[in-house]
Amino acid sequence: AVRETTFKLKAEGEKLTGTYKGRFGESPLEGAVKGKEIKFTVKVNAQGQEFLLEYAGAVEGDTMKGKVKFGDMGEADFSGKKE
């Protein structure tokens, strides 16, 4: 299933901050970007249970893709593009 998620990302040097907006509401995110590699985590609340989304991937021009881990519930591929 394809789910629309919006990220507002801000890089200062290698530090990444921003906002996640998706099926688990809205949460702050933080991570790092080094060259083309990007990693960030988001704490979200699902049915009263807090868990961590861990994104890791690569940036290529205006696109980004990689894997997202949903706490202990497994992982999935993600891809995105700049608006």
mmCIF file with all atom_site columns, N, CA and C in Angstrom, residues 6-74:
data_model
loop_
_atom_site.group_PDB
_atom_site.id
_atom_site.type_symbol
_atom_site.label_atom_id
_atom_site.label_alt_id
_atom_site.label_comp_id
_atom_site.label_asym_id
_atom_site.label_entity_id
_atom_site.label_seq_id
_atom_site.pdbx_PDB_ins_code
_atom_site.Cartn_x
_atom_site.Cartn_y
_atom_site.Cartn_z
_atom_site.occupancy
_atom_site.B_iso_or_equiv
_atom_site.pdbx_formal_charge
_atom_site.auth_seq_id
_atom_site.auth_comp_id
_atom_site.auth_asym_id
_atom_site.auth_atom_id
_atom_site.pdbx_PDB_model_num
ATOM 1   N N  . THR A 1 6  ? 4.575  13.498 4.321  1.00 0.00 ? 6  THR A N  1
ATOM 2   C CA . THR A 1 6  ? 5.267  14.745 4.000  1.00 0.00 ? 6  THR A CA 1
ATOM 3   C C  . THR A 1 6  ? 6.355  14.992 5.035  1.00 0.00 ? 6  THR A C  1
ATOM 4   N N  . PHE A 1 7  ? 7.540  15.335 4.546  1.00 0.00 ? 7  PHE A N  1
ATOM 5   C CA . PHE A 1 7  ? 8.638  15.714 5.428  1.00 0.00 ? 7  PHE A CA 1
ATOM 6   C C  . PHE A 1 7  ? 9.056  17.124 5.095  1.00 0.00 ? 7  PHE A C  1
ATOM 7   N N  . LYS A 1 8  ? 9.262  17.925 6.131  1.00 0.00 ? 8  LYS A N  1
ATOM 8   C CA . LYS A 1 8  ? 9.932  19.210 5.956  1.00 0.00 ? 8  LYS A CA 1
ATOM 9   C C  . LYS A 1 8  ? 11.314 18.988 6.534  1.00 0.00 ? 8  LYS A C  1
ATOM 10  N N  . LEU A 1 9  ? 12.335 19.080 5.697  1.00 0.00 ? 9  LEU A N  1
ATOM 11  C CA . LEU A 1 9  ? 13.700 18.781 6.117  1.00 0.00 ? 9  LEU A CA 1
ATOM 12  C C  . LEU A 1 9  ? 14.559 20.034 6.032  1.00 0.00 ? 9  LEU A C  1
ATOM 13  N N  . LYS A 1 10 ? 15.408 20.216 7.051  1.00 0.00 ? 10 LYS A N  1
ATOM 14  C CA . LYS A 1 10 ? 16.338 21.346 7.064  1.00 0.00 ? 10 LYS A CA 1
ATOM 15  C C  . LYS A 1 10 ? 17.710 20.821 7.451  1.00 0.00 ? 10 LYS A C  1
ATOM 16  N N  . ALA A 1 11 ? 18.677 21.023 6.584  1.00 0.00 ? 11 ALA A N  1
ATOM 17  C CA . ALA A 1 11 ? 20.042 20.573 6.855  1.00 0.00 ? 11 ALA A CA 1
ATOM 18  C C  . ALA A 1 11 ? 20.909 21.766 7.217  1.00 0.00 ? 11 ALA A C  1
ATOM 19  N N  . GLU A 1 12 ? 21.625 21.641 8.333  1.00 0.00 ? 12 GLU A N  1
ATOM 20  C CA . GLU A 1 12 ? 22.629 22.625 8.719  1.00 0.00 ? 12 GLU A CA 1
ATOM 21  C C  . GLU A 1 12 ? 23.916 21.857 8.907  1.00 0.00 ? 12 GLU A C  1
ATOM 22  N N  . GLY A 1 13 ? 24.821 21.980 7.947  1.00 0.00 ? 13 GLY A N  1
ATOM 23  C CA . GLY A 1 13 ? 26.003 21.126 7.945  1.00 0.00 ? 13 GLY A CA 1
ATOM 24  C C  . GLY A 1 13 ? 25.544 19.693 7.765  1.00 0.00 ? 13 GLY A C  1
ATOM 25  N N  . GLU A 1 14 ? 25.911 18.804 8.694  1.00 0.00 ? 14 GLU A N  1
ATOM 26  C CA . GLU A 1 14 ? 25.466 17.416 8.606  1.00 0.00 ? 14 GLU A CA 1
ATOM 27  C C  . GLU A 1 14 ? 24.236 17.149 9.458  1.00 0.00 ? 14 GLU A C  1
ATOM 28  N N  . LYS A 1 15 ? 23.804 18.155 10.231 1.00 0.00 ? 15 LYS A N  1
ATOM 29  C CA . LYS A 1 15 ? 22.652 17.973 11.117 1.00 0.00 ? 15 LYS A CA 1
ATOM 30  C C  . LYS A 1 15 ? 21.349 18.181 10.350 1.00 0.00 ? 15 LYS A C  1
ATOM 31  N N  . LEU A 1 16 ? 20.416 17.247 10.562 1.00 0.00 ? 16 LEU A N  1
ATOM 32  C CA . LEU A 1 16 ? 19.126 17.307 9.881  1.00 0.00 ? 16 LEU A CA 1
ATOM 33  C C  . LEU A 1 16 ? 18.019 17.427 10.918 1.00 0.00 ? 16 LEU A C  1
ATOM 34  N N  . THR A 1 17 ? 17.127 18.393 10.713 1.00 0.00 ? 17 THR A N  1
ATOM 35  C CA . THR A 1 17 ? 15.953 18.531 11.567 1.00 0.00 ? 17 THR A CA 1
ATOM 36  C C  . THR A 1 17 ? 14.743 18.720 10.664 1.00 0.00 ? 17 THR A C  1
ATOM 37  N N  . GLY A 1 18 ? 13.560 18.611 11.247 1.00 0.00 ? 18 GLY A N  1
ATOM 38  C CA . GLY A 1 18 ? 12.378 18.823 10.440 1.00 0.00 ? 18 GLY A CA 1
ATOM 39  C C  . GLY A 1 18 ? 11.120 18.271 11.069 1.00 0.00 ? 18 GLY A C  1
ATOM 40  N N  . THR A 1 19 ? 10.120 18.045 10.218 1.00 0.00 ? 19 THR A N  1
ATOM 41  C CA . THR A 1 19 ? 8.804  17.600 10.658 1.00 0.00 ? 19 THR A CA 1
ATOM 42  C C  . THR A 1 19 ? 8.307  16.464 9.779  1.00 0.00 ? 19 THR A C  1
ATOM 43  N N  . TYR A 1 20 ? 7.729  15.474 10.429 1.00 0.00 ? 20 TYR A N  1
ATOM 44  C CA . TYR A 1 20 ? 7.053  14.362 9.764  1.00 0.00 ? 20 TYR A CA 1
ATOM 45  C C  . TYR A 1 20 ? 5.559  14.633 9.830  1.00 0.00 ? 20 TYR A C  1
ATOM 46  N N  . LYS A 1 21 ? 4.855  14.415 8.715  1.00 0.00 ? 21 LYS A N  1
ATOM 47  C CA . LYS A 1 21 ? 3.403  14.541 8.702  1.00 0.00 ? 21 LYS A CA 1
ATOM 48  C C  . LYS A 1 21 ? 2.864  13.367 7.893  1.00 0.00 ? 21 LYS A C  1
ATOM 49  N N  . GLY A 1 22 ? 2.140  12.461 8.559  1.00 0.00 ? 22 GLY A N  1
ATOM 50  C CA . GLY A 1 22 ? 1.662  11.287 7.852  1.00 0.00 ? 22 GLY A CA 1
ATOM 51  C C  . GLY A 1 22 ? 0.585  10.566 8.627  1.00 0.00 ? 22 GLY A C  1
ATOM 52  N N  . ARG A 1 23 ? 0.508  9.250  8.425  1.00 0.00 ? 23 ARG A N  1
ATOM 53  C CA . ARG A 1 23 ? -0.595 8.484  9.016  1.00 0.00 ? 23 ARG A CA 1
ATOM 54  C C  . ARG A 1 23 ? -0.557 8.477  10.535 1.00 0.00 ? 23 ARG A C  1
ATOM 55  N N  . PHE A 1 24 ? 0.577  8.829  11.159 1.00 0.00 ? 24 PHE A N  1
ATOM 56  C CA . PHE A 1 24 ? 0.665  8.872  12.618 1.00 0.00 ? 24 PHE A CA 1
ATOM 57  C C  . PHE A 1 24 ? 0.625  10.302 13.143 1.00 0.00 ? 24 PHE A C  1
ATOM 58  N N  . GLY A 1 25 ? 0.063  11.221 12.370 1.00 0.00 ? 25 GLY A N  1
ATOM 59  C CA . GLY A 1 25 ? -0.021 12.610 12.818 1.00 0.00 ? 25 GLY A CA 1
ATOM 60  C C  . GLY A 1 25 ? 1.221  13.397 12.443 1.00 0.00 ? 25 GLY A C  1
ATOM 61  N N  . GLU A 1 26 ? 1.586  14.341 13.304 1.00 0.00 ? 26 GLU A N  1
ATOM 62  C CA . GLU A 1 26 ? 2.723  15.228 13.022 1.00 0.00 ? 26 GLU A CA 1
ATOM 63  C C  . GLU A 1 26 ? 3.724  15.134 14.161 1.00 0.00 ? 26 GLU A C  1
ATOM 64  N N  . SER A 1 27 ? 5.000  14.941 13.822 1.00 0.00 ? 27 SER A N  1
ATOM 65  C CA . SER A 1 27 ? 6.053  14.796 14.832 1.00 0.00 ? 27 SER A CA 1
ATOM 66  C C  . SER A 1 27 ? 7.340  15.426 14.336 1.00 0.00 ? 27 SER A C  1
ATOM 67  N N  . PRO A 1 28 ? 8.186  15.901 15.276 1.00 0.00 ? 28 PRO A N  1
ATOM 68  C CA . PRO A 1 28 ? 9.505  16.391 14.867 1.00 0.00 ? 28 PRO A CA 1
ATOM 69  C C  . PRO A 1 28 ? 10.411 15.218 14.496 1.00 0.00 ? 28 PRO A C  1
ATOM 70  N N  . LEU A 1 29 ? 11.374 15.482 13.638 1.00 0.00 ? 29 LEU A N  1
ATOM 71  C CA . LEU A 1 29 ? 12.345 14.457 13.278 1.00 0.00 ? 29 LEU A CA 1
ATOM 72  C C  . LEU A 1 29 ? 13.738 15.027 13.406 1.00 0.00 ? 29 LEU A C  1
ATOM 73  N N  . GLU A 1 30 ? 14.711 14.126 13.565 1.00 0.00 ? 30 GLU A N  1
ATOM 74  C CA . GLU A 1 30 ? 16.104 14.570 13.557 1.00 0.00 ? 30 GLU A CA 1
ATOM 75  C C  . GLU A 1 30 ? 16.976 13.474 12.989 1.00 0.00 ? 30 GLU A C  1
ATOM 76  N N  . GLY A 1 31 ? 18.107 13.896 12.428 1.00 0.00 ? 31 GLY A N  1
ATOM 77  C CA . GLY A 1 31 ? 18.999 12.930 11.825 1.00 0.00 ? 31 GLY A CA 1
ATOM 78  C C  . GLY A 1 31 ? 20.246 13.598 11.305 1.00 0.00 ? 31 GLY A C  1
ATOM 79  N N  . ALA A 1 32 ? 20.820 12.981 10.285 1.00 0.00 ? 32 ALA A N  1
ATOM 80  C CA . ALA A 1 32 ? 22.067 13.475 9.712  1.00 0.00 ? 32 ALA A CA 1
ATOM 81  C C  . ALA A 1 32 ? 22.082 13.224 8.219  1.00 0.00 ? 32 ALA A C  1
ATOM 82  N N  . VAL A 1 33 ? 22.819 14.081 7.531  1.00 0.00 ? 33 VAL A N  1
ATOM 83  C CA . VAL A 1 33 ? 23.028 13.895 6.101  1.00 0.00 ? 33 VAL A CA 1
ATOM 84  C C  . VAL A 1 33 ? 24.526 14.041 5.836  1.00 0.00 ? 33 VAL A C  1
ATOM 85  N N  . LYS A 1 34 ? 25.096 13.027 5.166  1.00 0.00 ? 34 LYS A N  1
ATOM 86  C CA . LYS A 1 34 ? 26.521 13.043 4.824  1.00 0.00 ? 34 LYS A CA 1
ATOM 87  C C  . LYS A 1 34 ? 26.640 12.689 3.366  1.00 0.00 ? 34 LYS A C  1
ATOM 88  N N  . GLY A 1 35 ? 27.070 13.656 2.575  1.00 0.00 ? 35 GLY A N  1
ATOM 89  C CA . GLY A 1 35 ? 27.132 13.415 1.132  1.00 0.00 ? 35 GLY A CA 1
ATOM 90  C C  . GLY A 1 35 ? 25.746 13.068 0.628  1.00 0.00 ? 35 GLY A C  1
ATOM 91  N N  . LYS A 1 36 ? 25.591 11.887 0.022  1.00 0.00 ? 36 LYS A N  1
ATOM 92  C CA . LYS A 1 36 ? 24.287 11.469 -0.480 1.00 0.00 ? 36 LYS A CA 1
ATOM 93  C C  . LYS A 1 36 ? 23.507 10.642 0.539  1.00 0.00 ? 36 LYS A C  1
ATOM 94  N N  . GLU A 1 37 ? 24.160 10.252 1.647  1.00 0.00 ? 37 GLU A N  1
ATOM 95  C CA . GLU A 1 37 ? 23.495 9.422  2.651  1.00 0.00 ? 37 GLU A CA 1
ATOM 96  C C  . GLU A 1 37 ? 22.642 10.259 3.583  1.00 0.00 ? 37 GLU A C  1
ATOM 97  N N  . ILE A 1 38 ? 21.434 9.764  3.848  1.00 0.00 ? 38 ILE A N  1
ATOM 98  C CA . ILE A 1 38 ? 20.537 10.465 4.756  1.00 0.00 ? 38 ILE A CA 1
ATOM 99  C C  . ILE A 1 38 ? 19.955 9.461  5.749  1.00 0.00 ? 38 ILE A C  1
ATOM 100 N N  . LYS A 1 39 ? 19.894 9.870  7.013  1.00 0.00 ? 39 LYS A N  1
ATOM 101 C CA . LYS A 1 39 ? 19.301 9.044  8.072  1.00 0.00 ? 39 LYS A CA 1
ATOM 102 C C  . LYS A 1 39 ? 18.540 9.949  9.007  1.00 0.00 ? 39 LYS A C  1
ATOM 103 N N  . PHE A 1 40 ? 17.328 9.550  9.368  1.00 0.00 ? 40 PHE A N  1
ATOM 104 C CA . PHE A 1 40 ? 16.598 10.316 10.369 1.00 0.00 ? 40 PHE A CA 1
ATOM 105 C C  . PHE A 1 40 ? 15.588 9.429  11.077 1.00 0.00 ? 40 PHE A C  1
ATOM 106 N N  . THR A 1 41 ? 15.214 9.854  12.287 1.00 0.00 ? 41 THR A N  1
ATOM 107 C CA . THR A 1 41 ? 14.257 9.102  13.085 1.00 0.00 ? 41 THR A CA 1
ATOM 108 C C  . THR A 1 41 ? 13.106 10.012 13.504 1.00 0.00 ? 41 THR A C  1
ATOM 109 N N  . VAL A 1 42 ? 11.944 9.401  13.665 1.00 0.00 ? 42 VAL A N  1
ATOM 110 C CA . VAL A 1 42 ? 10.732 10.100 14.077 1.00 0.00 ? 42 VAL A CA 1
ATOM 111 C C  . VAL A 1 42 ? 10.060 9.257  15.156 1.00 0.00 ? 42 VAL A C  1
ATOM 112 N N  . LYS A 1 43 ? 9.713  9.883  16.291 1.00 0.00 ? 43 LYS A N  1
ATOM 113 C CA . LYS A 1 43 ? 8.910  9.188  17.311 1.00 0.00 ? 43 LYS A CA 1
ATOM 114 C C  . LYS A 1 43 ? 7.450  9.462  17.008 1.00 0.00 ? 43 LYS A C  1
ATOM 115 N N  . VAL A 1 44 ? 6.670  8.401  16.838 1.00 0.00 ? 44 VAL A N  1
ATOM 116 C CA . VAL A 1 44 ? 5.254  8.568  16.533 1.00 0.00 ? 44 VAL A CA 1
ATOM 117 C C  . VAL A 1 44 ? 4.409  7.792  17.531 1.00 0.00 ? 44 VAL A C  1
ATOM 118 N N  . ASN A 1 45 ? 3.128  8.136  17.559 1.00 0.00 ? 45 ASN A N  1
ATOM 119 C CA . ASN A 1 45 ? 2.189  7.494  18.456 1.00 0.00 ? 45 ASN A CA 1
ATOM 120 C C  . ASN A 1 45 ? 1.137  6.780  17.625 1.00 0.00 ? 45 ASN A C  1
ATOM 121 N N  . ALA A 1 46 ? 1.021  5.469  17.798 1.00 0.00 ? 46 ALA A N  1
ATOM 122 C CA . ALA A 1 46 ? 0.022  4.681  17.078 1.00 0.00 ? 46 ALA A CA 1
ATOM 123 C C  . ALA A 1 46 ? -0.856 3.981  18.096 1.00 0.00 ? 46 ALA A C  1
ATOM 124 N N  . GLN A 1 47 ? -2.129 4.310  18.108 1.00 0.00 ? 47 GLN A N  1
ATOM 125 C CA . GLN A 1 47 ? -3.088 3.754  19.070 1.00 0.00 ? 47 GLN A CA 1
ATOM 126 C C  . GLN A 1 47 ? -2.544 3.788  20.498 1.00 0.00 ? 47 GLN A C  1
ATOM 127 N N  . GLY A 1 48 ? -1.986 4.931  20.881 1.00 0.00 ? 48 GLY A N  1
ATOM 128 C CA . GLY A 1 48 ? -1.501 5.099  22.242 1.00 0.00 ? 48 GLY A CA 1
ATOM 129 C C  . GLY A 1 48 ? -0.146 4.474  22.532 1.00 0.00 ? 48 GLY A C  1
ATOM 130 N N  . GLN A 1 49 ? 0.469  3.873  21.516 1.00 0.00 ? 49 GLN A N  1
ATOM 131 C CA . GLN A 1 49 ? 1.775  3.255  21.706 1.00 0.00 ? 49 GLN A CA 1
ATOM 132 C C  . GLN A 1 49 ? 2.825  4.059  20.943 1.00 0.00 ? 49 GLN A C  1
ATOM 133 N N  . GLU A 1 50 ? 3.911  4.420  21.646 1.00 0.00 ? 50 GLU A N  1
ATOM 134 C CA . GLU A 1 50 ? 4.956  5.207  20.994 1.00 0.00 ? 50 GLU A CA 1
ATOM 135 C C  . GLU A 1 50 ? 5.988  4.279  20.381 1.00 0.00 ? 50 GLU A C  1
ATOM 136 N N  . PHE A 1 51 ? 6.362  4.536  19.140 1.00 0.00 ? 51 PHE A N  1
ATOM 137 C CA . PHE A 1 51 ? 7.471  3.795  18.559 1.00 0.00 ? 51 PHE A CA 1
ATOM 138 C C  . PHE A 1 51 ? 8.247  4.654  17.583 1.00 0.00 ? 51 PHE A C  1
ATOM 139 N N  . LEU A 1 52 ? 9.385  4.153  17.181 1.00 0.00 ? 52 LEU A N  1
ATOM 140 C CA . LEU A 1 52 ? 10.336 4.911  16.380 1.00 0.00 ? 52 LEU A CA 1
ATOM 141 C C  . LEU A 1 52 ? 10.290 4.471  14.922 1.00 0.00 ? 52 LEU A C  1
ATOM 142 N N  . LEU A 1 53 ? 10.200 5.434  14.028 1.00 0.00 ? 53 LEU A N  1
ATOM 143 C CA . LEU A 1 53 ? 10.384 5.188  12.603 1.00 0.00 ? 53 LEU A CA 1
ATOM 144 C C  . LEU A 1 53 ? 11.823 5.560  12.287 1.00 0.00 ? 53 LEU A C  1
ATOM 145 N N  . GLU A 1 54 ? 12.572 4.637  11.683 1.00 0.00 ? 54 GLU A N  1
ATOM 146 C CA . GLU A 1 54 ? 13.969 4.898  11.341 1.00 0.00 ? 54 GLU A CA 1
ATOM 147 C C  . GLU A 1 54 ? 14.135 4.872  9.826  1.00 0.00 ? 54 GLU A C  1
ATOM 148 N N  . TYR A 1 55 ? 14.435 6.014  9.262  1.00 0.00 ? 55 TYR A N  1
ATOM 149 C CA . TYR A 1 55 ? 14.627 6.150  7.815  1.00 0.00 ? 55 TYR A CA 1
ATOM 150 C C  . TYR A 1 55 ? 16.121 6.171  7.495  1.00 0.00 ? 55 TYR A C  1
ATOM 151 N N  . ALA A 1 56 ? 16.511 5.433  6.459  1.00 0.00 ? 56 ALA A N  1
ATOM 152 C CA . ALA A 1 56 ? 17.901 5.451  5.995  1.00 0.00 ? 56 ALA A CA 1
ATOM 153 C C  . ALA A 1 56 ? 17.886 5.300  4.488  1.00 0.00 ? 56 ALA A C  1
ATOM 154 N N  . GLY A 1 57 ? 18.601 6.184  3.800  1.00 0.00 ? 57 GLY A N  1
ATOM 155 C CA . GLY A 1 57 ? 18.586 6.109  2.354  1.00 0.00 ? 57 GLY A CA 1
ATOM 156 C C  . GLY A 1 57 ? 19.620 7.010  1.719  1.00 0.00 ? 57 GLY A C  1
ATOM 157 N N  . ALA A 1 58 ? 19.372 7.303  0.453  1.00 0.00 ? 58 ALA A N  1
ATOM 158 C CA . ALA A 1 58 ? 20.286 8.122  -0.328 1.00 0.00 ? 58 ALA A CA 1
ATOM 159 C C  . ALA A 1 58 ? 19.512 9.191  -1.079 1.00 0.00 ? 58 ALA A C  1
ATOM 160 N N  . VAL A 1 59 ? 20.141 10.344 -1.201 1.00 0.00 ? 59 VAL A N  1
ATOM 161 C CA . VAL A 1 59 ? 19.570 11.470 -1.941 1.00 0.00 ? 59 VAL A CA 1
ATOM 162 C C  . VAL A 1 59 ? 20.248 11.525 -3.302 1.00 0.00 ? 59 VAL A C  1
ATOM 163 N N  . GLU A 1 60 ? 19.449 11.638 -4.340 1.00 0.00 ? 60 GLU A N  1
ATOM 164 C CA . GLU A 1 60 ? 19.960 11.723 -5.713 1.00 0.00 ? 60 GLU A CA 1
ATOM 165 C C  . GLU A 1 60 ? 19.212 12.852 -6.405 1.00 0.00 ? 60 GLU A C  1
ATOM 166 N N  . GLY A 1 61 ? 19.869 14.011 -6.553 1.00 0.00 ? 61 GLY A N  1
ATOM 167 C CA . GLY A 1 61 ? 19.183 15.161 -7.159 1.00 0.00 ? 61 GLY A CA 1
ATOM 168 C C  . GLY A 1 61 ? 17.987 15.570 -6.320 1.00 0.00 ? 61 GLY A C  1
ATOM 169 N N  . ASP A 1 62 ? 16.787 15.514 -6.915 1.00 0.00 ? 62 ASP A N  1
ATOM 170 C CA . ASP A 1 62 ? 15.560 15.895 -6.215 1.00 0.00 ? 62 ASP A CA 1
ATOM 171 C C  . ASP A 1 62 ? 14.820 14.702 -5.633 1.00 0.00 ? 62 ASP A C  1
ATOM 172 N N  . THR A 1 63 ? 15.421 13.511 -5.652 1.00 0.00 ? 63 THR A N  1
ATOM 173 C CA . THR A 1 63 ? 14.735 12.325 -5.141 1.00 0.00 ? 63 THR A CA 1
ATOM 174 C C  . THR A 1 63 ? 15.509 11.704 -3.982 1.00 0.00 ? 63 THR A C  1
ATOM 175 N N  . MET A 1 64 ? 14.787 10.899 -3.214 1.00 0.00 ? 64 MET A N  1
ATOM 176 C CA . MET A 1 64 ? 15.360 10.239 -2.053 1.00 0.00 ? 64 MET A CA 1
ATOM 177 C C  . MET A 1 64 ? 14.716 8.869  -1.968 1.00 0.00 ? 64 MET A C  1
ATOM 178 N N  . LYS A 1 65 ? 15.511 7.837  -1.697 1.00 0.00 ? 65 LYS A N  1
ATOM 179 C CA . LYS A 1 65 ? 14.909 6.529  -1.475 1.00 0.00 ? 65 LYS A CA 1
ATOM 180 C C  . LYS A 1 65 ? 15.751 5.691  -0.541 1.00 0.00 ? 65 LYS A C  1
ATOM 181 N N  . GLY A 1 66 ? 15.086 4.712  0.088  1.00 0.00 ? 66 GLY A N  1
ATOM 182 C CA . GLY A 1 66 ? 15.775 3.863  1.032  1.00 0.00 ? 66 GLY A CA 1
ATOM 183 C C  . GLY A 1 66 ? 14.803 2.965  1.760  1.00 0.00 ? 66 GLY A C  1
ATOM 184 N N  . LYS A 1 67 ? 15.149 2.663  3.023  1.00 0.00 ? 67 LYS A N  1
ATOM 185 C CA . LYS A 1 67 ? 14.327 1.776  3.860  1.00 0.00 ? 67 LYS A CA 1
ATOM 186 C C  . LYS A 1 67 ? 13.842 2.535  5.083  1.00 0.00 ? 67 LYS A C  1
ATOM 187 N N  . VAL A 1 68 ? 12.655 2.161  5.540  1.00 0.00 ? 68 VAL A N  1
ATOM 188 C CA . VAL A 1 68 ? 12.138 2.682  6.805  1.00 0.00 ? 68 VAL A CA 1
ATOM 189 C C  . VAL A 1 68 ? 11.799 1.498  7.697  1.00 0.00 ? 68 VAL A C  1
ATOM 190 N N  . LYS A 1 69 ? 12.291 1.559  8.934  1.00 0.00 ? 69 LYS A N  1
ATOM 191 C CA . LYS A 1 69 ? 12.000 0.527  9.935  1.00 0.00 ? 69 LYS A CA 1
ATOM 192 C C  . LYS A 1 69 ? 10.907 1.032  10.856 1.00 0.00 ? 69 LYS A C  1
ATOM 193 N N  . PHE A 1 70 ? 9.881  0.195  11.070 1.00 0.00 ? 70 PHE A N  1
ATOM 194 C CA . PHE A 1 70 ? 8.759  0.544  11.941 1.00 0.00 ? 70 PHE A CA 1
ATOM 195 C C  . PHE A 1 70 ? 8.934  -0.151 13.286 1.00 0.00 ? 70 PHE A C  1
ATOM 196 N N  . GLY A 1 71 ? 9.772  0.392  14.164 1.00 0.00 ? 71 GLY A N  1
ATOM 197 C CA . GLY A 1 71 ? 9.994  -0.245 15.454 1.00 0.00 ? 71 GLY A CA 1
ATOM 198 C C  . GLY A 1 71 ? 10.326 -1.722 15.268 1.00 0.00 ? 71 GLY A C  1
ATOM 199 N N  . ASP A 1 72 ? 9.586  -2.602 15.950 1.00 0.00 ? 72 ASP A N  1
ATOM 200 C CA . ASP A 1 72 ? 9.807  -4.046 15.812 1.00 0.00 ? 72 ASP A CA 1
ATOM 201 C C  . ASP A 1 72 ? 8.877  -4.669 14.773 1.00 0.00 ? 72 ASP A C  1
ATOM 202 N N  . MET A 1 73 ? 8.124  -3.846 14.048 1.00 0.00 ? 73 MET A N  1
ATOM 203 C CA . MET A 1 73 ? 7.113  -4.373 13.135 1.00 0.00 ? 73 MET A CA 1
ATOM 204 C C  . MET A 1 73 ? 7.624  -4.585 11.712 1.00 0.00 ? 73 MET A C  1
ATOM 205 N N  . GLY A 1 74 ? 8.935  -4.556 11.522 1.00 0.00 ? 74 GLY A N  1
ATOM 206 C CA . GLY A 1 74 ? 9.465  -4.792 10.183 1.00 0.00 ? 74 GLY A CA 1
ATOM 207 C C  . GLY A 1 74 ? 9.879  -3.522 9.475  1.00 0.00 ? 74 GLY A C  1
#
